[in-house]
Amino acid sequence: MSRYRLDPHDLDRLLERLQEGGRVLIGPRLRDGAIVLDRIRSTADLPRGLTTVTAPGRQHLLDRADDALFGYEVGPDAAKRWLHPPRVELWRARKDEGGELFFEGTDEPPKYAFIGLRACDLAAIGIQDAVFLRPGITDPTYAARRADVRIVAVQCGASAATCFCASMGTGPRVDRGADLTLTEVLDGEPHFVVEVGSEEGEALIEGLPVKPVASTAPEEAAARAAAHQERQMPGDVRASLLNALESPAWDDVAARCLACGNCTLVCPTCFCTTVEDTTTLAGDAVHARRWDTCFDQGFTDLHGHAVREGVAQRYRQWLTHKLSTWHDQFDTSGCVGCGRCITWCPAGIDLVEEARRIGGSG
Amino acid sequence: MTAAALDLWRPVPMPVVSKVQETADTVTIELDARDSPVRFAPGQFTMLYAFGHGEVPISISGDPAHPERLVHTIRAVGRVTNPLVAVEPGQVLGVRGPFGTGWPVHDAEDGEVVVVAGGIGLAPVRPVFHALAAHRERYERVWVLVGARTPADLLYREELERFAGAHGFDLRLTVDHADDTWDGPVGVVTRLLEAADFDPSRATLMTCGPEIMMRFVVREALRQGVPAEKIWLSMERNMKCAIGLCGHCQWGADFLCRTGPVMRWDHAMHRFDVGGL
């Protein structure tokens, strides 16, 4: 893979290139006291000089001593928010004066480019591809957003206390799924090492002021990040959880779980949705889908009762789906080890610890 | 984005041509599907859309030999089924489908067939009766064992009796609570199964109804010696998309909208008794 050196003041050239042809650029920016993924236009929008302190149930922002643009740990958003949006209209139904029904599509998404995605985020896109782009069951809303996307990843050089991508085999090294990968080097004269991962990536940097460079900064950054990680998903989790379906250990986590669904919202792979039907003042009936959560009791409503009435049953569904049955469905774990569900759990519940405890692993 | 991909989410409009009141809260409606015939296997379902109210999964209850007439029996139990039951001929509904797996009407050939249904669970097996009748010579004895709460809750009663007479089905009916119109057996449908004189080694059993009913039906069938791989049931779960994308109908690793609703007992048995799965 070719490597180039890019000076920080030339990064805006790359951001401009990413937005050519009307592509909407999504990247990290500070909003509501957190670093989220949202529309950005230039490096002025990036979270310069900020870092994060992350633990189960919390993430704080702190100032850094340097001008790092990507010196923070993963925030609550992943590419899911844009490729599989929280709410999207599927169609509108219209009734004419004769009573005829017409169904019309309304979804005309923009083309997206992303900057700042981490190895876990790329793995999550791969998993959502497996969910939404199955042969014979292609989801048109996802496919339209996913097609022709551009991705500039950032190589992590540190890990949050909640990260465990190394044990899931998804990171911290960015080794697939990105058109370009940036490693931010802050020692000495700050610069980026740019790795090219695709023909599209090659086209993105063509004509930019980059110089070929022999650098091992990406590998060194990944090694530092990996060395920080203490959490490890047990290797036998897929089988051990299925063997523990009727364990009383689920009641213990249910006593702490608020069933708020935060974990499923921040999870970069959780894909469940519901549909909602509303009517416009003009009389059109809108059929929209929005993110749903298996922690909501209504998720399994049948007339008169819910199948998963208790929180223990709902937590069991989430954890066994994520770590066990996802393999049967999509030939991969549903977990990328990003740790977001731990960080954004208001009760600080740690799925690695729960998987170990409930599955009875050492 | 291809048109074919869009079709998975987008309904097709179909006018209601007739409506029959089956019981106090249940109707059978027929849709005109001549413009887009719905070729289905007995046991499959569609997503029916009531304008402005939403979609629900409803089993197809018609004759699979007539894909141009789409028939559903619907019980009014909620936000979408209430307006569906209230439709009148001439009104237009949206339809997606068919979806899901079907009953093993071909695998059941050259043997006896035992259908055990309870309540609205009769609706998803009604196409089986049509399929069996169409090729009656391919089957040995056909048992139709039906339970309902009261005589007034029995679906398709006249039609079943007519079918049984015309095609030689052994029809047995029971109710949980009798009234003065009833001189048949009183009790759970499992009793009819206990009393049915079929050869378990030559029988294929299909059951549809509340899970508690199916649990006892399967237990009795196994006790009589019907092999696990000759027992089939239909599972009901919440469904929003019917194409394996919304996640609501998951039961273990299964998306029941795709690998169900009809499934073989040996595929279901290891988790059927795990509560709240």
XYZ file of C-alpha atoms in Angstrom:
639
model
C 0.000 0.000 0.000
C 1.375 3.399 -0.956
C 2.082 5.870 1.846
C 2.271 9.621 1.641
C 2.966 12.524 3.941
C 0.341 15.263 4.176
C 0.904 18.503 6.073
C -1.940 19.510 8.420
C -2.513 22.812 6.602
C -3.167 20.821 3.392
C -5.875 18.682 4.966
C -8.486 21.178 3.802
C -7.526 20.331 0.217
C -8.505 16.745 0.895
C -11.767 17.812 2.547
C -12.579 19.901 -0.522
C -11.796 16.955 -2.763
C -14.136 14.761 -0.718
C -16.986 17.232 -1.272
C -16.564 17.474 -5.047
C -19.654 16.623 -7.057
C -21.951 17.603 -4.202
C -20.864 14.822 -1.878
C -21.913 15.567 1.726
C -18.958 15.277 4.086
C -19.626 13.716 7.476
C -16.972 14.038 10.152
C -16.338 14.608 13.829
C -17.400 17.877 15.402
C -18.192 19.203 18.829
C -21.896 19.420 19.587
C -23.896 19.223 22.810
C -20.763 18.562 24.824
C -19.789 15.497 22.828
C -17.880 14.699 19.661
C -20.505 13.579 17.193
C -20.514 12.738 13.498
C -22.234 15.465 11.541
C -21.905 17.481 8.384
C -18.580 19.333 8.199
C -17.089 21.498 5.510
C -13.537 22.273 6.545
C -10.912 21.525 9.164
C -12.308 24.463 11.161
C -15.247 22.188 12.016
C -13.026 19.409 13.427
C -12.576 19.044 17.226
C -9.116 20.589 17.374
C -7.111 20.160 20.566
C -9.722 18.028 22.311
C -9.431 14.658 23.925
C -11.792 12.391 25.792
C -11.724 10.488 29.050
C -13.976 7.469 28.742
C -15.244 4.960 31.293
C -18.351 2.797 31.786
C -21.277 5.222 31.923
C -19.349 8.379 31.047
C -17.203 10.289 28.595
C -15.687 13.689 29.372
C -14.001 16.160 27.030
C -10.653 17.688 28.002
C -8.278 20.104 26.301
C -5.121 18.651 24.873
C -1.695 20.265 24.998
C -1.448 20.041 21.209
C -3.538 20.823 18.134
C -4.541 17.255 17.314
C -7.627 17.054 15.109
C -8.389 13.394 15.812
C -7.018 13.112 19.357
C -10.215 11.800 20.953
C -11.763 8.380 21.497
C -14.915 7.233 19.664
C -18.006 9.303 20.378
C -21.632 8.166 20.395
C -22.105 8.250 16.610
C -21.000 5.778 13.985
C -21.605 5.766 10.237
C -24.916 4.020 11.008
C -26.536 7.374 11.758
C -26.008 8.333 8.103
C -26.137 5.054 6.182
C -29.082 3.657 8.195
C -30.694 6.876 9.428
C -32.735 7.075 12.644
C -35.834 7.882 10.621
C -36.466 7.522 6.911
C -39.639 7.701 4.870
C -40.242 4.466 2.980
C -43.177 5.706 0.958
C -46.277 7.872 0.981
C -49.744 6.620 0.200
C -52.220 8.896 -1.531
C -55.893 8.317 -2.155
C -57.573 9.978 -5.114
C -61.197 11.079 -5.297
C -62.245 7.717 -6.717
C -60.730 5.882 -3.770
C -57.728 4.549 -5.724
C -54.543 4.117 -3.657
C -51.116 5.188 -4.897
C -47.796 4.402 -3.250
C -44.937 6.763 -4.005
C -41.279 6.719 -2.976
C -39.773 9.837 -1.449
C -36.219 8.824 -0.552
C -33.571 10.752 -2.489
C -30.483 10.655 -0.297
C -27.282 12.598 -0.990
C -23.962 10.921 -1.676
C -21.779 10.785 1.416
C -18.116 10.972 2.274
C -16.846 10.214 5.770
C -13.736 11.313 7.557
C -12.594 10.208 10.984
C -14.046 6.684 11.101
C -12.023 4.215 13.165
C -11.271 0.537 12.537
C -14.310 -0.491 14.615
C -16.523 1.800 12.546
C -15.297 0.231 9.310
C -15.924 -3.254 10.684
C -19.421 -2.100 11.664
C -20.101 -0.927 8.110
C -19.022 -4.364 6.912
C -21.528 -5.953 9.300
C -24.350 -3.634 8.254
C -23.509 -4.458 4.620
C -24.068 -8.120 5.506
C -27.454 -7.237 7.045
C -28.793 -4.832 4.439
C -27.212 -6.031 1.210
C -28.113 -9.713 1.322
C -28.729 -11.428 -2.001
C -32.449 -11.092 -2.671
C -33.053 -8.781 0.317
C -31.363 -5.546 -0.553
C -32.624 -2.674 1.545
C -33.026 0.191 -0.913
C -32.571 2.988 1.629
C -29.262 1.566 2.851
C -28.077 0.592 -0.625
C -28.707 4.091 -1.968
C -26.636 5.694 0.794
C -23.910 3.074 0.831
C -23.266 3.032 -2.914
C -20.353 5.155 -4.037
C -19.498 6.363 -0.541
C -15.973 7.649 0.212
C -14.289 6.838 3.498
C -11.220 8.449 5.025
C -10.420 6.529 8.188
C -8.236 7.564 11.083
C -5.819 5.148 12.660
C -6.297 5.044 16.458
C -3.134 5.713 18.450
C -4.806 5.222 21.822
C -7.720 3.237 23.179
C -10.524 4.230 25.514
C -10.910 2.302 28.748
C -14.043 0.773 27.204
C -12.429 -0.388 23.927
C -11.942 -4.088 23.157
C -11.621 -4.230 19.372
C -8.393 -6.234 19.571
C -10.240 -9.156 21.139
C -12.960 -8.973 18.460
C -10.415 -9.020 15.639
C -11.735 -5.726 14.229
C -8.955 -3.328 15.236
C -7.221 -1.185 16.244
C -5.307 -1.413 12.961
C -7.271 -0.105 9.979
C -6.605 -2.791 7.412
C -9.670 -2.763 5.188
C -12.745 -0.787 4.231
C -11.200 2.668 3.831
C -10.287 4.574 0.689
C -7.655 6.473 2.652
C -6.368 6.085 6.190
C -4.811 8.968 8.101
C -2.378 8.477 10.953
C -1.954 11.717 12.850
C 1.696 12.143 13.914
C 2.166 14.751 16.633
C 5.809 14.165 17.636
C 8.273 16.560 16.023
C 6.745 18.363 13.076
C 3.038 17.394 13.076
C 1.862 15.654 9.898
C -0.410 12.941 8.609
C 0.696 9.662 7.107
C -1.811 8.805 4.386
C -2.327 5.172 3.377
C -4.184 4.444 0.157
C -6.689 1.597 0.375
C -8.508 1.723 -2.947
C -8.544 3.138 -6.457
C -11.023 5.733 -5.241
C -8.519 6.671 -2.534
C -5.803 7.010 -5.147
C -8.058 9.389 -7.082
C -8.796 11.411 -3.940
C -5.165 12.343 -3.376
C -4.199 12.754 -7.009
C -2.831 16.249 -7.447
C -2.806 17.016 -3.713
C 0.475 18.226 -2.188
C 1.512 14.867 -0.772
C 4.966 13.304 -0.790
C 5.719 9.587 -0.799
C 7.050 8.585 2.586
C 8.433 5.465 4.239
C 6.820 5.507 7.659
C 5.834 2.929 10.239
C 3.707 5.444 12.155
C 0.429 3.567 11.372
C 1.733 0.296 12.801
C 3.229 2.056 15.820
C -0.041 3.883 16.515
C -2.038 0.642 16.268
C 0.386 -1.135 18.582
C 0.068 1.647 21.177
C -3.727 1.483 20.969
C -3.759 -2.303 21.290
C -1.462 -2.187 24.290
C -3.982 0.036 26.105
C -6.814 -2.490 25.875
C -7.566 -4.522 28.973
C -11.073 -5.755 28.161
C -11.228 -9.056 26.328
C -14.308 -10.766 24.986
C -14.206 -14.449 25.980
C -13.380 -16.590 22.953
C -16.181 -19.079 23.682
C -18.919 -16.451 24.092
C -20.987 -17.562 21.099
C -21.636 -20.997 22.580
C -21.477 -20.149 26.272
C -24.359 -17.650 26.120
C -26.626 -20.053 24.236
C -25.911 -22.668 26.866
C -26.965 -20.193 29.549
C -30.364 -19.154 28.131
C -32.163 -20.146 31.314
C -29.479 -19.045 33.757
C -30.608 -16.937 36.750
C -27.633 -14.675 35.965
C -29.846 -12.706 33.529
C -31.923 -11.511 36.487
C -28.850 -9.951 38.034
C -28.129 -7.708 35.043
C -31.855 -7.009 34.653
C -31.850 -5.535 38.150
C -29.306 -2.936 36.984
C -30.476 -2.427 33.381
C -32.890 0.483 32.869
C -34.076 -0.952 29.511
C -33.502 2.527 28.067
C -32.104 1.255 24.779
C -29.108 3.632 24.756
C -26.830 0.690 23.978
C -28.748 -0.218 20.844
C -28.832 3.398 19.662
C -25.063 3.900 19.989
C -24.247 0.394 18.742
C -22.835 0.781 15.215
C -24.377 -2.506 14.051
C -27.792 -2.705 15.762
C -30.225 -2.481 12.871
C -33.727 -3.087 14.255
C -36.447 -0.699 13.174
C -40.146 -0.189 13.563
C -42.515 1.597 11.215
C -44.773 4.497 12.002
C -47.719 5.738 10.026
C -48.682 9.391 10.107
C -50.913 11.563 7.980
C -49.979 14.935 6.521
C -52.328 17.919 6.531
C -52.665 17.368 2.774
C -54.061 13.912 3.475
C -51.063 11.808 2.418
C -50.271 8.842 4.643
C -46.562 8.638 5.448
C -44.998 5.225 6.122
C -41.644 5.787 7.830
C -39.257 3.514 9.592
C -37.223 4.502 12.612
C -34.674 2.868 14.840
C -36.247 0.616 17.385
C -34.761 -1.205 20.343
C -35.274 -4.745 21.557
C -35.214 -3.265 25.070
C -38.647 -1.732 24.494
C -41.378 -3.980 25.839
C -43.579 -3.177 22.848
C -40.948 -4.622 20.506
C -42.490 -8.098 20.782
C -46.127 -7.089 21.238
C -48.700 -9.572 20.070
C -52.339 -8.826 20.702
C -52.721 -8.710 24.443
C -49.168 -9.430 25.552
C -45.465 -9.014 24.847
C -43.317 -12.076 24.200
C -40.372 -10.632 26.152
C -42.136 -9.118 29.116
C -39.208 -8.968 31.520
C -36.025 -6.915 31.259
C -34.007 -10.115 31.769
C -35.585 -11.557 28.620
C -34.900 -8.383 26.673
C -31.285 -8.119 27.825
C -30.861 -11.785 26.930
C -32.207 -11.114 23.441
C -29.784 -8.238 22.919
C -26.696 -10.005 24.198
C -27.369 -13.398 22.595
C -28.275 -11.785 19.290
C -25.203 -9.583 19.297
C -22.723 -12.274 20.324
C -24.300 -15.619 19.340
C -27.176 -15.816 16.872
C -25.736 -13.017 14.719
C -23.121 -15.576 13.631
C -25.879 -17.914 12.427
C -27.662 -15.118 10.588
C -24.785 -13.205 9.024
C -21.665 -15.323 9.494
C -20.055 -12.731 11.774
C -20.341 -11.482 15.326
C -22.623 -8.470 15.711
C -20.062 -6.826 18.000
C -17.026 -4.842 16.841
C -15.620 -4.056 20.282
C -16.083 -0.285 20.065
C -17.299 -0.146 23.669
C -19.982 2.460 22.957
C -22.687 0.405 24.693
C -20.557 0.449 27.843
C -19.725 4.148 27.678
C -23.290 5.294 26.973
C -25.019 2.951 29.399
C -26.375 5.190 32.171
C -25.876 2.289 34.568
C -22.366 1.554 33.295
C -23.221 -2.044 32.429
C -20.260 -3.713 30.744
C -21.301 -6.242 28.111
C -17.915 -7.968 28.180
C -18.191 -8.484 31.907
C -21.834 -9.624 31.591
C -20.967 -12.030 28.784
C -18.197 -13.481 30.922
C -20.345 -13.723 34.053
C -23.501 -15.083 32.414
C -21.659 -17.434 30.078
C -19.569 -18.721 32.954
C -16.275 -18.049 31.180
C -13.123 -17.751 33.275
C -31.601 1.377 -6.504
C -33.615 -1.107 -8.510
C -37.364 -1.270 -8.794
C -37.224 -4.854 -7.571
C -35.508 -3.754 -4.369
C -38.084 -1.047 -3.772
C -40.922 -3.501 -4.215
C -39.910 -5.263 -1.007
C -41.162 -2.321 1.044
C -43.862 -0.912 -1.223
C -47.392 -2.322 -1.241
C -49.538 -3.000 -4.272
C -53.080 -1.562 -4.188
C -55.908 -4.113 -4.374
C -59.661 -3.490 -4.095
C -61.861 -5.402 -1.682
C -64.449 -7.420 -3.599
C -66.278 -9.177 -0.791
C -66.489 -9.439 2.960
C -68.007 -12.197 5.091
C -68.653 -11.820 8.803
C -67.285 -15.060 10.288
C -67.713 -14.417 14.017
C -68.406 -11.371 16.172
C -64.858 -10.006 15.730
C -63.631 -11.838 12.624
C -64.229 -11.300 8.928
C -62.991 -12.868 5.708
C -62.216 -10.431 2.920
C -61.383 -11.171 -0.682
C -59.155 -8.836 -2.667
C -59.066 -8.563 -6.440
C -55.507 -9.590 -7.316
C -56.027 -9.993 -11.054
C -53.567 -7.173 -11.832
C -50.801 -8.750 -9.732
C -51.671 -12.358 -8.861
C -50.365 -13.575 -5.525
C -49.016 -17.097 -6.065
C -48.587 -18.496 -2.602
C -47.923 -21.679 -0.707
C -50.464 -22.648 1.971
C -49.200 -21.150 5.250
C -47.636 -18.024 3.766
C -48.744 -14.537 4.758
C -48.923 -11.028 3.372
C -48.523 -7.589 4.896
C -51.888 -5.848 4.616
C -51.979 -2.055 4.697
C -54.961 -0.007 5.821
C -54.668 3.549 4.517
C -53.144 5.798 7.174
C -53.227 3.097 9.853
C -50.319 0.847 8.906
C -49.416 -2.705 7.980
C -49.903 -6.045 9.741
C -48.975 -9.609 8.835
C -52.031 -11.703 7.963
C -51.996 -15.323 6.807
C -53.506 -16.058 3.434
C -56.690 -18.092 3.843
C -57.752 -18.649 0.256
C -57.329 -21.291 -2.414
C -53.758 -21.462 -3.743
C -55.186 -22.486 -7.128
C -56.676 -18.988 -7.427
C -53.856 -16.444 -7.095
C -56.126 -13.795 -8.616
C -58.369 -13.899 -5.539
C -56.495 -13.003 -2.390
C -58.400 -14.106 0.701
C -57.623 -13.247 4.337
C -59.482 -13.968 7.544
C -58.833 -11.144 10.000
C -59.693 -10.802 13.659
C -60.102 -7.288 15.073
C -57.561 -7.112 17.868
C -55.697 -3.842 17.420
C -54.762 -0.567 15.849
C -54.503 -1.901 12.281
C -56.742 -4.955 12.350
C -59.688 -2.863 13.569
C -59.772 -0.715 10.410
C -59.008 -3.781 8.254
C -62.058 -5.571 9.637
C -64.133 -2.450 9.004
C -63.365 -2.237 5.251
C -66.207 -2.572 2.791
C -66.252 -3.860 -0.806
C -64.909 -1.207 -3.156
C -62.332 0.103 -0.727
C -58.658 -0.403 -1.532
C -55.976 -1.994 0.652
C -52.212 -2.246 0.165
C -50.635 -5.691 -0.120
C -47.040 -6.937 0.077
C -46.076 -10.540 -0.256
C -46.458 -13.432 -0.069
C -43.823 -14.033 2.595
C -42.562 -16.884 4.731
C -42.631 -20.651 4.641
C -45.543 -22.951 3.878
C -47.097 -26.164 5.139
C -45.608 -29.443 3.816
C -48.513 -30.382 1.551
C -46.190 -32.171 -0.884
C -44.117 -33.951 1.763
C -47.372 -35.192 3.282
C -48.408 -37.098 0.160
C -48.835 -40.876 0.357
C -49.696 -40.736 4.049
C -52.279 -39.568 6.517
C -52.650 -35.869 7.274
C -53.638 -34.572 10.689
C -54.475 -30.867 10.950
C -54.985 -29.526 14.479
C -56.091 -25.904 14.768
C -57.393 -23.653 17.505
C -59.332 -20.396 17.200
C -58.026 -18.008 14.556
C -55.268 -20.617 13.999
C -57.664 -22.205 11.536
C -57.146 -19.327 9.097
C -53.519 -20.172 8.138
C -54.406 -23.855 7.477
C -57.495 -23.196 5.377
C -55.409 -23.179 2.147
C -54.198 -26.663 3.123
C -57.771 -27.939 2.872
C -57.985 -26.558 -0.660
C -54.624 -28.080 -1.590
C -55.536 -31.487 -0.176
C -58.952 -31.437 -1.830
C -57.417 -30.570 -5.198
C -55.343 -33.781 -5.107
C -57.350 -35.851 -2.691
C -56.142 -39.127 -4.238
C -52.563 -38.407 -3.145
C -53.424 -38.581 0.550
C -54.707 -41.283 2.831
C -57.054 -40.267 5.644
C -57.247 -36.548 6.354
C -58.060 -35.544 9.909
C -59.225 -32.026 10.686
C -59.356 -31.403 14.415
C -60.606 -27.969 15.421
C -61.060 -26.293 18.771
C -62.690 -22.977 19.636
C -63.656 -21.192 22.820
C -67.397 -21.345 22.122
C -69.585 -22.557 19.244
C -69.952 -18.920 18.147
C -66.152 -18.673 17.767
C -65.875 -21.594 15.337
C -64.565 -20.350 11.998
C -65.680 -21.675 8.600
C -67.998 -24.193 10.223
C -70.386 -24.734 7.328
C -67.593 -24.733 4.801
C -65.606 -27.252 6.816
C -68.587 -29.565 7.038
C -69.184 -29.199 3.319
C -65.501 -29.870 2.564
C -65.447 -32.857 4.879
C -68.485 -34.325 3.172
C -67.253 -33.679 -0.365
C -63.645 -34.779 0.117
C -63.858 -37.355 2.873
C -62.087 -35.430 5.625
C -62.519 -36.750 9.164
C -63.699 -33.531 10.764
C -63.905 -33.271 14.556
C -64.904 -30.108 16.406
C -64.675 -29.253 20.082
C -65.324 -26.157 22.191
C -64.060 -25.041 25.590
C -67.470 -23.741 26.632
C -70.679 -25.196 25.195
C -74.007 -23.435 24.810
C -77.473 -24.821 24.018
C -76.657 -25.009 20.282
C -73.853 -27.468 20.938
C -74.139 -31.211 21.236
C -70.515 -32.025 20.333
C -67.535 -32.617 22.596
C -66.456 -30.060 25.169
C -62.764 -29.719 26.036
C -59.365 -28.942 24.619
C -58.430 -29.919 21.069
C -55.770 -32.295 22.389
C -58.599 -34.643 23.395
C -59.626 -34.927 19.749
C -56.058 -35.883 18.931
C -56.071 -38.540 21.645
C -59.224 -40.008 20.166
C -58.222 -39.833 16.491
C -57.453 -43.264 15.095
C -54.575 -42.556 12.713
C -51.330 -44.416 12.103
C -48.631 -42.228 13.688
C -45.919 -43.774 11.554
C -47.736 -42.699 8.363
C -49.016 -39.312 9.491
C -47.913 -35.728 8.920
C -49.258 -33.383 11.582
C -49.755 -29.655 11.068
C -50.817 -27.493 13.968
C -51.654 -23.829 14.346
C -53.044 -21.987 17.333
C -51.930 -20.462 20.621
C -48.452 -21.638 21.687
C -49.873 -23.308 24.767
C -52.221 -25.317 22.564
C -49.465 -26.301 20.150
C -47.269 -27.362 23.072
C -49.855 -29.905 24.226
C -50.695 -30.988 20.686
C -47.042 -31.695 19.911
C -46.570 -33.500 23.207
C -49.551 -35.753 22.446
C -48.436 -36.356 18.861
C -44.961 -37.371 20.029
C -46.516 -39.607 22.690
C -48.514 -41.363 20.002
C -45.352 -41.899 17.993
C -45.466 -39.231 15.265
C -41.791 -38.524 14.432
C -40.504 -35.010 15.245
C -39.688 -34.447 11.575
C -43.323 -35.092 10.610
C -44.736 -32.458 12.972
C -45.126 -28.885 11.750
C -46.292 -25.761 13.542
C -46.828 -22.082 12.734
C -45.202 -19.512 15.017
C -46.624 -16.038 15.567
C -44.413 -13.040 16.322
C -44.536 -9.266 15.935
C -43.527 -8.350 12.354
C -42.955 -4.920 10.858
C -41.193 -5.592 7.559
C -41.642 -9.275 6.612
C -38.307 -9.251 4.769
C -35.884 -10.008 7.586
C -34.726 -6.430 8.110
C -36.667 -5.002 11.062
C -35.590 -7.605 13.624
C -38.943 -7.880 15.399
C -39.762 -11.495 14.585
C -36.498 -12.989 15.769
C -36.746 -16.268 17.627
C -33.245 -17.431 18.373
C -31.374 -17.187 15.089
C -34.571 -17.340 13.031
C -36.271 -14.408 11.410
C -39.711 -15.999 11.499
C -40.863 -13.911 8.543
C -38.388 -15.855 6.400
C -37.623 -19.216 8.037
C -41.125 -19.294 9.503
C -43.918 -18.935 10.297
C -44.284 -22.635 9.431
C -41.486 -24.742 10.828
C -40.706 -28.342 11.591
C -40.797 -29.409 15.208
C -37.219 -30.692 15.261
C -36.120 -27.176 14.316
C -38.232 -25.581 17.056
C -38.049 -28.118 19.864
C -34.812 -26.992 21.501
C -36.160 -23.535 22.339
C -39.932 -23.916 22.293
C -40.045 -24.178 26.072
C -37.586 -21.338 26.761
C -39.925 -18.629 28.034
C -39.762 -15.143 26.563
C -37.245 -15.980 23.858
